[in-house]
Amino acid sequence: MTKRILKVAVGGFGAIGKAVAAALDQGIDGLELVAISARDVTKAKAHMSAQFRRSYDVYSLDALATTADVVVECCPAHLLDQVARPTLEAGKVVVVASVGGLLDAPHLKEIAARTGGRILVPSGALLGLDAVQAAAQGRIDSVTIITRKPPASLRGAPAIEKLGLDLDGLTDPVQCFAGSAQDAINGFPANTNVAVALGLAGIGTERTRVEVWADPTVDRNTHSITVMSHSANMTMKIEGIPSEDNPRTGRITPLSVISTLKRLTAPLVIGA
Ligand SMILES: NC(=O)C1=CN([C@@H]2O[C@H](COP(=O)(O)OP(=O)(O)OC[C@H]3O[C@@H](n4cnc5c(N)ncnc54)[C@H](OP(=O)(O)O)[C@@H]3O)[C@@H](O)[C@H]2O)C=CC1
Ligand SMILES: O=C([O-])CC(=O)C(=O)O
């Protein structure tokens, strides 16, 4: 019997999308890149012809599902629905990077339940979601995530604009937010997807406590997590190196997406 090859499309060609597409272009057993989506099509084609083994078709976000079995969403969060809805309506798999966008789109889960489509959320820039989900099968008492980022990684966040914080002038760490993951994502839509993922894995985004710090003393996107539960207490920390393309996004995030894609066809799955 021949192994099934899954056709993959990548929606968004920024820090995550380019890295995921590049890995697929290099060749991953069981997966085939068939299309990408980009806002600037000319730039994307130039990138592919300079950096990739071959060039791939460029589709609009909402058309990716017509050509692929699995669509990777890695575009700005407000476009999540354009990628995910048609993919799920077709009963296919969407891998979501903009996890925060899921909070505004409960209908996506309903569509998936109706059609047999699936929404997969990789660990992204976080760690330990497997253990948090295991603990959530029993009783979790509290979940806290403290995010410290180099000031440049927070540039453009609506909460920073609202605070009027001069990120370039910071010499000491400044707490920019304390509250729930549900609220954090509104102020930091490109910085607290991890907090939303943690909330969805554990006790929900309302009960998951978040702090965000602009910290000129760190050069990594640092997330420290504490979970108190009936089965285990956890303290976890990840120091992600910001990517060259987009300092808001750590280098590990596209690697996490690739790991999720590989597990779709792998004969042995660890940490499932
Ligand atoms: N789950 C997690 O742990 C993490 C999640 N994220 C989230 O993942 C998402 C992607 O992140 P990242 O790759 O860093 O973001 P980038 O901004 O680097 O890339 C997004 C890409 O989408 C493109 N785009 C914009 N509009 C369209 C459109 N209409 N059609 C096709 N493409 C479009 C942008 O093009 P252009 O640049 O030309 O506008 C850009 O290239 C974000 O929502 C981010 O917040 C990020 C880090 C961690
Ligand atoms: O890379 C990171 O540190 C995480 C991030 O931006 C996010 O969760 O949105």
mmCIF file of C-alpha atoms and ligand atoms in Angstrom:
data_model
loop_
_atom_site.group_PDB
_atom_site.id
_atom_site.type_symbol
_atom_site.label_atom_id
_atom_site.label_comp_id
_atom_site.label_asym_id
_atom_site.label_seq_id
_atom_site.Cartn_x
_atom_site.Cartn_y
_atom_site.Cartn_z
ATOM 1 C CA MET A 1 0.000 0.000 0.000
ATOM 2 C CA THR A 2 1.408 3.440 -0.869
ATOM 3 C CA LYS A 3 1.553 6.131 1.800
ATOM 4 C CA ARG A 4 -0.941 8.978 1.339
ATOM 5 C CA ILE A 5 0.641 12.341 0.571
ATOM 6 C CA LEU A 6 -1.155 15.270 2.238
ATOM 7 C CA LYS A 7 -1.403 18.423 0.151
ATOM 8 C CA VAL A 8 -0.589 21.509 2.230
ATOM 9 C CA ALA A 9 -1.316 25.189 1.531
ATOM 10 C CA VAL A 10 0.141 28.076 3.517
ATOM 11 C CA GLY A 11 -2.055 31.151 4.113
ATOM 12 C CA GLY A 12 0.185 34.136 4.859
ATOM 13 C CA PHE A 13 3.774 34.521 3.722
ATOM 14 C CA GLY A 14 5.414 36.332 6.648
ATOM 15 C CA ALA A 15 7.684 35.106 9.446
ATOM 16 C CA ILE A 16 5.761 31.863 9.982
ATOM 17 C CA GLY A 17 4.479 31.236 6.456
ATOM 18 C CA LYS A 18 7.808 31.682 4.681
ATOM 19 C CA ALA A 19 9.607 29.368 7.103
ATOM 20 C CA VAL A 20 6.908 26.683 6.939
ATOM 21 C CA ALA A 21 6.735 26.862 3.137
ATOM 22 C CA ALA A 22 10.538 26.727 2.897
ATOM 23 C CA ALA A 23 10.661 23.545 4.981
ATOM 24 C CA LEU A 24 7.946 21.950 2.839
ATOM 25 C CA ASP A 25 9.766 23.063 -0.305
ATOM 26 C CA GLN A 26 12.909 21.309 0.952
ATOM 27 C CA GLY A 27 10.824 18.136 1.243
ATOM 28 C CA ILE A 28 8.997 16.521 4.167
ATOM 29 C CA ASP A 29 7.966 12.892 3.913
ATOM 30 C CA GLY A 30 4.183 12.560 3.492
ATOM 31 C CA LEU A 31 3.548 16.270 2.833
ATOM 32 C CA GLU A 32 3.476 18.293 -0.376
ATOM 33 C CA LEU A 33 3.275 22.082 -0.599
ATOM 34 C CA VAL A 34 0.708 22.980 -3.287
ATOM 35 C CA ALA A 35 -0.017 26.696 -2.818
ATOM 36 C CA ILE A 36 0.605 29.769 -0.741
ATOM 37 C CA SER A 37 -1.249 33.003 -0.164
ATOM 38 C CA ALA A 38 0.396 36.415 0.123
ATOM 39 C CA ARG A 39 -0.783 40.013 0.188
ATOM 40 C CA ASP A 40 2.055 41.108 -2.100
ATOM 41 C CA VAL A 41 2.020 38.444 -4.805
ATOM 42 C CA THR A 42 4.946 39.894 -6.785
ATOM 43 C CA LYS A 43 7.163 39.941 -3.708
ATOM 44 C CA ALA A 44 6.169 36.399 -2.761
ATOM 45 C CA LYS A 45 6.925 35.102 -6.249
ATOM 46 C CA ALA A 46 10.311 36.871 -6.240
ATOM 47 C CA HIS A 47 11.087 35.295 -2.851
ATOM 48 C CA MET A 48 10.154 31.831 -4.079
ATOM 49 C CA SER A 49 12.188 32.132 -7.244
ATOM 50 C CA ALA A 50 15.259 33.327 -5.292
ATOM 51 C CA GLN A 51 15.024 31.014 -2.265
ATOM 52 C CA PHE A 52 12.917 27.967 -3.109
ATOM 53 C CA ARG A 53 13.605 24.906 -5.254
ATOM 54 C CA ARG A 54 10.484 25.722 -7.262
ATOM 55 C CA SER A 55 7.684 28.255 -7.362
ATOM 56 C CA TYR A 56 4.181 27.512 -6.065
ATOM 57 C CA ASP A 57 0.756 28.766 -7.091
ATOM 58 C CA VAL A 58 -0.461 31.842 -5.221
ATOM 59 C CA TYR A 59 -4.144 31.731 -4.238
ATOM 60 C CA SER A 60 -6.371 34.075 -2.307
ATOM 61 C CA LEU A 61 -6.802 33.066 1.346
ATOM 62 C CA ASP A 62 -10.363 31.835 0.855
ATOM 63 C CA ALA A 63 -9.406 29.628 -2.119
ATOM 64 C CA LEU A 64 -6.571 27.674 -0.503
ATOM 65 C CA ALA A 65 -8.861 24.868 0.629
ATOM 66 C CA THR A 66 -9.851 24.137 -2.975
ATOM 67 C CA THR A 67 -6.366 22.809 -3.664
ATOM 68 C CA ALA A 68 -5.145 21.372 -0.339
ATOM 69 C CA ASP A 69 -6.051 18.804 2.312
ATOM 70 C CA VAL A 70 -4.496 20.902 5.070
ATOM 71 C CA VAL A 71 -4.335 24.697 5.213
ATOM 72 C CA VAL A 72 -1.921 26.478 7.529
ATOM 73 C CA GLU A 73 -3.294 29.833 8.737
ATOM 74 C CA CYS A 74 -0.457 32.256 9.472
ATOM 75 C CA CYS A 75 -1.822 35.642 8.430
ATOM 76 C CA PRO A 76 -2.994 38.611 10.537
ATOM 77 C CA ALA A 77 -5.617 37.408 13.040
ATOM 78 C CA HIS A 78 -8.502 39.388 11.530
ATOM 79 C CA LEU A 79 -8.187 37.242 8.387
ATOM 80 C CA LEU A 80 -8.461 33.917 10.226
ATOM 81 C CA ASP A 81 -12.071 33.398 9.163
ATOM 82 C CA GLN A 82 -11.229 33.841 5.454
ATOM 83 C CA VAL A 83 -8.808 30.913 5.678
ATOM 84 C CA ALA A 84 -10.504 28.686 8.229
ATOM 85 C CA ARG A 85 -14.178 28.837 7.261
ATOM 86 C CA PRO A 86 -13.888 27.436 3.702
ATOM 87 C CA THR A 87 -11.347 24.858 4.855
ATOM 88 C CA LEU A 88 -13.671 23.593 7.573
ATOM 89 C CA GLU A 89 -16.766 23.800 5.355
ATOM 90 C CA ALA A 90 -14.907 21.395 3.051
ATOM 91 C CA GLY A 91 -14.313 19.039 6.000
ATOM 92 C CA LYS A 92 -10.565 19.656 5.862
ATOM 93 C CA VAL A 93 -7.882 20.490 8.410
ATOM 94 C CA VAL A 94 -6.824 24.021 9.320
ATOM 95 C CA VAL A 95 -3.681 24.582 11.406
ATOM 96 C CA VAL A 96 -4.145 27.881 13.233
ATOM 97 C CA ALA A 97 -1.319 30.229 14.274
ATOM 98 C CA SER A 98 -3.584 33.206 15.086
ATOM 99 C CA VAL A 99 -5.070 31.427 18.092
ATOM 100 C CA GLY A 100 -6.382 34.674 19.543
ATOM 101 C CA GLY A 101 -8.678 35.003 16.527
ATOM 102 C CA LEU A 102 -10.504 31.854 17.583
ATOM 103 C CA LEU A 103 -12.061 33.746 20.511
ATOM 104 C CA ASP A 104 -14.002 35.930 18.056
ATOM 105 C CA ALA A 105 -14.943 32.980 15.873
ATOM 106 C CA PRO A 106 -16.822 30.339 17.889
ATOM 107 C CA HIS A 107 -18.675 29.390 14.699
ATOM 108 C CA LEU A 108 -15.506 27.741 13.371
ATOM 109 C CA LYS A 109 -15.708 24.972 15.965
ATOM 110 C CA GLU A 110 -19.393 24.507 15.130
ATOM 111 C CA ILE A 111 -18.590 24.165 11.425
ATOM 112 C CA ALA A 112 -15.842 21.648 12.205
ATOM 113 C CA ALA A 113 -18.211 19.603 14.378
ATOM 114 C CA ARG A 114 -20.763 19.549 11.552
ATOM 115 C CA THR A 115 -18.435 18.716 8.651
ATOM 116 C CA GLY A 116 -15.740 16.590 10.305
ATOM 117 C CA GLY A 117 -13.160 19.308 9.644
ATOM 118 C CA ARG A 118 -10.503 19.874 12.295
ATOM 119 C CA ILE A 119 -8.872 22.924 13.869
ATOM 120 C CA LEU A 120 -5.335 22.183 15.068
ATOM 121 C CA VAL A 121 -3.506 24.653 17.313
ATOM 122 C CA PRO A 122 0.251 24.013 17.519
ATOM 123 C CA SER A 123 2.150 24.874 20.725
ATOM 124 C CA GLY A 124 3.576 27.785 18.737
ATOM 125 C CA ALA A 125 5.912 29.839 20.893
ATOM 126 C CA LEU A 126 4.849 28.022 24.054
ATOM 127 C CA LEU A 127 5.678 24.789 25.851
ATOM 128 C CA GLY A 128 3.858 22.307 28.006
ATOM 129 C CA LEU A 129 0.377 22.429 26.473
ATOM 130 C CA ASP A 130 0.370 18.632 26.554
ATOM 131 C CA ALA A 131 0.823 18.565 30.342
ATOM 132 C CA VAL A 132 -1.676 21.404 30.888
ATOM 133 C CA GLN A 133 -4.286 19.517 28.859
ATOM 134 C CA ALA A 134 -3.608 16.373 30.848
ATOM 135 C CA ALA A 135 -4.050 18.285 34.111
ATOM 136 C CA ALA A 136 -7.279 19.784 32.746
ATOM 137 C CA GLN A 137 -8.808 16.312 32.637
ATOM 138 C CA GLY A 138 -8.800 16.673 36.430
ATOM 139 C CA ARG A 139 -8.941 19.875 38.501
ATOM 140 C CA ILE A 140 -6.731 22.890 37.789
ATOM 141 C CA ASP A 141 -6.759 25.619 40.440
ATOM 142 C CA SER A 142 -4.798 28.383 38.689
ATOM 143 C CA VAL A 143 -2.813 29.189 35.556
ATOM 144 C CA THR A 144 -0.543 32.224 35.222
ATOM 145 C CA ILE A 145 1.665 33.323 32.330
ATOM 146 C CA ILE A 146 4.154 36.185 32.641
ATOM 147 C CA THR A 147 5.372 37.414 29.267
ATOM 148 C CA ARG A 148 8.512 39.548 29.065
ATOM 149 C CA LYS A 149 9.484 40.857 25.664
ATOM 150 C CA PRO A 150 12.207 43.134 24.360
ATOM 151 C CA PRO A 151 10.444 46.476 23.805
ATOM 152 C CA ALA A 152 10.824 46.188 19.991
ATOM 153 C CA SER A 153 8.756 42.978 20.058
ATOM 154 C CA LEU A 154 5.775 44.916 21.443
ATOM 155 C CA ARG A 155 5.866 47.689 18.859
ATOM 156 C CA GLY A 156 2.482 48.355 17.261
ATOM 157 C CA ALA A 157 0.399 46.670 19.971
ATOM 158 C CA PRO A 158 -2.849 48.613 20.566
ATOM 159 C CA ALA A 159 -2.267 48.488 24.357
ATOM 160 C CA ILE A 160 1.152 50.121 23.966
ATOM 161 C CA GLU A 161 -0.324 52.864 21.781
ATOM 162 C CA LYS A 162 -3.061 53.413 24.369
ATOM 163 C CA LEU A 163 -0.514 53.657 27.195
ATOM 164 C CA GLY A 164 1.551 56.074 25.089
ATOM 165 C CA LEU A 165 4.652 54.147 26.134
ATOM 166 C CA ASP A 166 7.948 55.242 24.527
ATOM 167 C CA LEU A 167 9.422 51.781 23.895
ATOM 168 C CA ASP A 168 12.743 53.189 22.664
ATOM 169 C CA GLY A 169 13.341 55.131 25.856
ATOM 170 C CA LEU A 170 12.929 52.273 28.363
ATOM 171 C CA THR A 171 15.776 51.473 30.741
ATOM 172 C CA ASP A 172 13.793 49.399 33.268
ATOM 173 C CA PRO A 173 11.052 46.765 32.807
ATOM 174 C CA VAL A 174 7.517 48.189 32.631
ATOM 175 C CA GLN A 175 4.367 46.184 33.274
ATOM 176 C CA CYS A 176 2.031 46.940 30.356
ATOM 177 C CA PHE A 177 -0.830 44.606 31.218
ATOM 178 C CA ALA A 178 -2.229 42.456 34.014
ATOM 179 C CA GLY A 179 -5.527 40.648 33.587
ATOM 180 C CA SER A 180 -7.111 37.692 31.815
ATOM 181 C CA ALA A 181 -5.940 36.032 28.595
ATOM 182 C CA GLN A 182 -9.345 36.957 27.185
ATOM 183 C CA ASP A 183 -8.512 40.663 27.617
ATOM 184 C CA ALA A 184 -4.766 40.402 26.892
ATOM 185 C CA ILE A 185 -5.316 39.400 23.269
ATOM 186 C CA ASN A 186 -7.276 42.596 22.532
ATOM 187 C CA GLY A 187 -4.392 44.778 23.677
ATOM 188 C CA PHE A 188 -1.654 42.531 22.289
ATOM 189 C CA PRO A 189 -3.101 40.624 19.312
ATOM 190 C CA ALA A 190 0.329 39.720 17.932
ATOM 191 C CA ASN A 191 1.969 38.972 21.288
ATOM 192 C CA THR A 192 -0.383 36.948 23.472
ATOM 193 C CA ASN A 193 -1.599 34.134 21.223
ATOM 194 C CA VAL A 194 0.336 31.872 23.567
ATOM 195 C CA ALA A 195 -1.771 33.035 26.528
ATOM 196 C CA VAL A 196 -4.953 32.212 24.616
ATOM 197 C CA ALA A 197 -3.595 28.777 23.650
ATOM 198 C CA LEU A 198 -2.735 28.183 27.307
ATOM 199 C CA GLY A 199 -6.241 29.238 28.325
ATOM 200 C CA LEU A 200 -7.873 26.942 25.779
ATOM 201 C CA ALA A 201 -5.677 24.059 26.941
ATOM 202 C CA GLY A 202 -6.366 24.632 30.629
ATOM 203 C CA ILE A 203 -9.055 26.501 32.565
ATOM 204 C CA GLY A 204 -10.266 28.881 29.875
ATOM 205 C CA THR A 205 -9.129 32.326 28.780
ATOM 206 C CA GLU A 206 -11.191 34.193 31.415
ATOM 207 C CA ARG A 207 -9.499 32.415 34.321
ATOM 208 C CA THR A 208 -5.967 32.364 32.875
ATOM 209 C CA ARG A 209 -3.981 35.238 34.412
ATOM 210 C CA VAL A 210 -1.553 37.169 32.212
ATOM 211 C CA GLU A 211 1.107 39.796 32.761
ATOM 212 C CA VAL A 212 2.889 41.493 29.854
ATOM 213 C CA TRP A 213 6.149 43.346 30.458
ATOM 214 C CA ALA A 214 8.198 45.504 28.101
ATOM 215 C CA ASP A 215 11.633 44.540 29.335
ATOM 216 C CA PRO A 216 14.798 46.154 27.956
ATOM 217 C CA THR A 217 16.893 43.679 30.002
ATOM 218 C CA VAL A 218 15.811 40.647 27.916
ATOM 219 C CA ASP A 219 16.610 39.900 24.295
ATOM 220 C CA ARG A 220 14.226 36.941 24.023
ATOM 221 C CA ASN A 221 10.444 36.581 24.019
ATOM 222 C CA THR A 222 10.173 35.027 27.456
ATOM 223 C CA HIS A 223 7.088 33.259 28.804
ATOM 224 C CA SER A 224 7.023 31.928 32.392
ATOM 225 C CA ILE A 225 4.069 29.705 33.260
ATOM 226 C CA THR A 226 2.832 28.476 36.607
ATOM 227 C CA VAL A 227 0.070 25.907 36.920
ATOM 228 C CA MET A 228 -1.356 24.669 40.221
ATOM 229 C CA SER A 229 -3.519 21.595 39.893
ATOM 230 C CA HIS A 230 -4.827 18.550 41.714
ATOM 231 C CA SER A 231 -2.500 16.273 39.707
ATOM 232 C CA ALA A 232 0.703 18.326 39.392
ATOM 233 C CA ASN A 233 2.139 21.764 39.905
ATOM 234 C CA MET A 234 4.114 23.097 36.941
ATOM 235 C CA THR A 235 6.632 25.869 36.461
ATOM 236 C CA MET A 236 7.764 26.286 32.868
ATOM 237 C CA LYS A 237 9.780 28.906 31.058
ATOM 238 C CA ILE A 238 10.607 29.420 27.388
ATOM 239 C CA GLU A 239 13.005 32.033 26.018
ATOM 240 C CA GLY A 240 12.231 32.342 22.303
ATOM 241 C CA ILE A 241 14.666 34.000 19.946
ATOM 242 C CA PRO A 242 12.775 36.625 17.918
ATOM 243 C CA SER A 243 12.716 35.806 14.201
ATOM 244 C CA GLU A 244 14.618 37.946 11.725
ATOM 245 C CA ASP A 245 11.478 38.658 9.657
ATOM 246 C CA ASN A 246 9.234 39.752 12.536
ATOM 247 C CA PRO A 247 10.577 40.312 16.082
ATOM 248 C CA ARG A 248 7.083 39.820 17.539
ATOM 249 C CA THR A 249 7.275 36.179 16.449
ATOM 250 C CA GLY A 250 9.792 33.700 17.811
ATOM 251 C CA ARG A 251 11.834 31.372 15.593
ATOM 252 C CA ILE A 252 10.285 28.345 17.277
ATOM 253 C CA THR A 253 6.736 29.069 16.068
ATOM 254 C CA PRO A 254 7.144 27.896 12.446
ATOM 255 C CA LEU A 255 9.080 24.894 13.744
ATOM 256 C CA SER A 256 6.108 24.049 15.940
ATOM 257 C CA VAL A 257 3.786 24.287 12.922
ATOM 258 C CA ILE A 258 6.072 21.965 10.956
ATOM 259 C CA SER A 259 6.075 19.513 13.859
ATOM 260 C CA THR A 260 2.250 19.547 13.891
ATOM 261 C CA LEU A 261 2.143 18.932 10.127
ATOM 262 C CA LYS A 262 4.595 16.032 10.393
ATOM 263 C CA ARG A 263 2.477 14.394 13.092
ATOM 264 C CA LEU A 264 -0.469 14.271 10.663
ATOM 265 C CA THR A 265 1.183 11.446 8.751
ATOM 266 C CA ALA A 266 3.791 10.102 11.195
ATOM 267 C CA PRO A 267 3.548 6.418 12.166
ATOM 268 C CA LEU A 268 4.818 7.283 15.669
ATOM 269 C CA VAL A 269 3.453 10.365 17.450
ATOM 270 C CA ILE A 270 5.066 11.588 20.679
ATOM 271 C CA GLY A 271 3.226 13.898 23.076
ATOM 272 C CA ALA A 272 -0.033 13.410 21.208
HETATM 273 N N1 LIG B 1 0.534 30.733 18.191
HETATM 274 C C1 LIG B 1 1.680 31.344 18.440
HETATM 275 O O1 LIG B 1 2.455 30.929 19.308
HETATM 276 C C2 LIG B 1 2.049 32.531 17.649
HETATM 277 C C3 LIG B 1 1.137 33.094 16.786
HETATM 278 N N2 LIG B 1 1.466 34.183 16.029
HETATM 279 C C4 LIG B 1 0.439 34.733 15.148
HETATM 280 O O2 LIG B 1 0.505 34.075 13.878
HETATM 281 C C5 LIG B 1 0.079 34.980 12.837
HETATM 282 C C6 LIG B 1 1.179 35.082 11.773
HETATM 283 O O3 LIG B 1 2.370 35.517 12.380
HETATM 284 P P1 LIG B 1 3.636 36.036 11.532
HETATM 285 O O4 LIG B 1 3.935 35.100 10.428
HETATM 286 O O5 LIG B 1 4.687 36.345 12.504
HETATM 287 O O6 LIG B 1 3.043 37.395 10.949
HETATM 288 P P2 LIG B 1 3.635 38.267 9.746
HETATM 289 O O7 LIG B 1 3.049 39.621 9.905
HETATM 290 O O8 LIG B 1 5.110 38.133 9.691
HETATM 291 O O9 LIG B 1 3.018 37.541 8.470
HETATM 292 C C7 LIG B 1 1.663 37.640 8.105
HETATM 293 C C8 LIG B 1 1.621 37.653 6.611
HETATM 294 O O10 LIG B 1 0.272 37.665 6.158
HETATM 295 C C9 LIG B 1 0.248 38.508 4.994
HETATM 296 N N3 LIG B 1 -1.075 38.985 4.641
HETATM 297 C C10 LIG B 1 -1.706 40.118 5.040
HETATM 298 N N4 LIG B 1 -2.894 40.213 4.420
HETATM 299 C C11 LIG B 1 -3.005 39.139 3.606
HETATM 300 C C12 LIG B 1 -3.990 38.703 2.683
HETATM 301 N N5 LIG B 1 -5.127 39.368 2.489
HETATM 302 N N6 LIG B 1 -3.762 37.566 1.980
HETATM 303 C C13 LIG B 1 -2.634 36.864 2.157
HETATM 304 N N7 LIG B 1 -1.660 37.232 3.021
HETATM 305 C C14 LIG B 1 -1.854 38.359 3.740
HETATM 306 C C15 LIG B 1 1.173 39.651 5.380
HETATM 307 O O11 LIG B 1 1.580 40.361 4.222
HETATM 308 P P3 LIG B 1 2.209 41.849 4.372
HETATM 309 O O12 LIG B 1 3.420 41.711 5.260
HETATM 310 O O13 LIG B 1 2.537 42.189 2.969
HETATM 311 O O14 LIG B 1 1.134 42.680 4.973
HETATM 312 C C16 LIG B 1 2.322 38.899 6.038
HETATM 313 O O15 LIG B 1 3.283 38.493 5.105
HETATM 314 C C17 LIG B 1 -0.206 36.307 13.525
HETATM 315 O O16 LIG B 1 -1.572 36.420 13.812
HETATM 316 C C18 LIG B 1 0.584 36.211 14.820
HETATM 317 O O17 LIG B 1 0.081 37.033 15.848
HETATM 318 C C19 LIG B 1 2.732 34.693 16.063
HETATM 319 C C20 LIG B 1 3.673 34.163 16.912
HETATM 320 C C21 LIG B 1 3.389 33.077 17.814
HETATM 321 O O1 LIG B 2 6.621 34.592 19.831
HETATM 322 C C1 LIG B 2 6.071 34.794 20.928
HETATM 323 O O2 LIG B 2 6.681 35.088 21.954
HETATM 324 C C2 LIG B 2 4.595 34.614 21.095
HETATM 325 C C3 LIG B 2 3.743 35.563 20.397
HETATM 326 O O3 LIG B 2 4.167 36.456 19.745
HETATM 327 C C4 LIG B 2 2.297 35.346 20.547
HETATM 328 O O4 LIG B 2 1.903 34.556 21.399
HETATM 329 O O5 LIG B 2 1.523 35.976 19.826
#
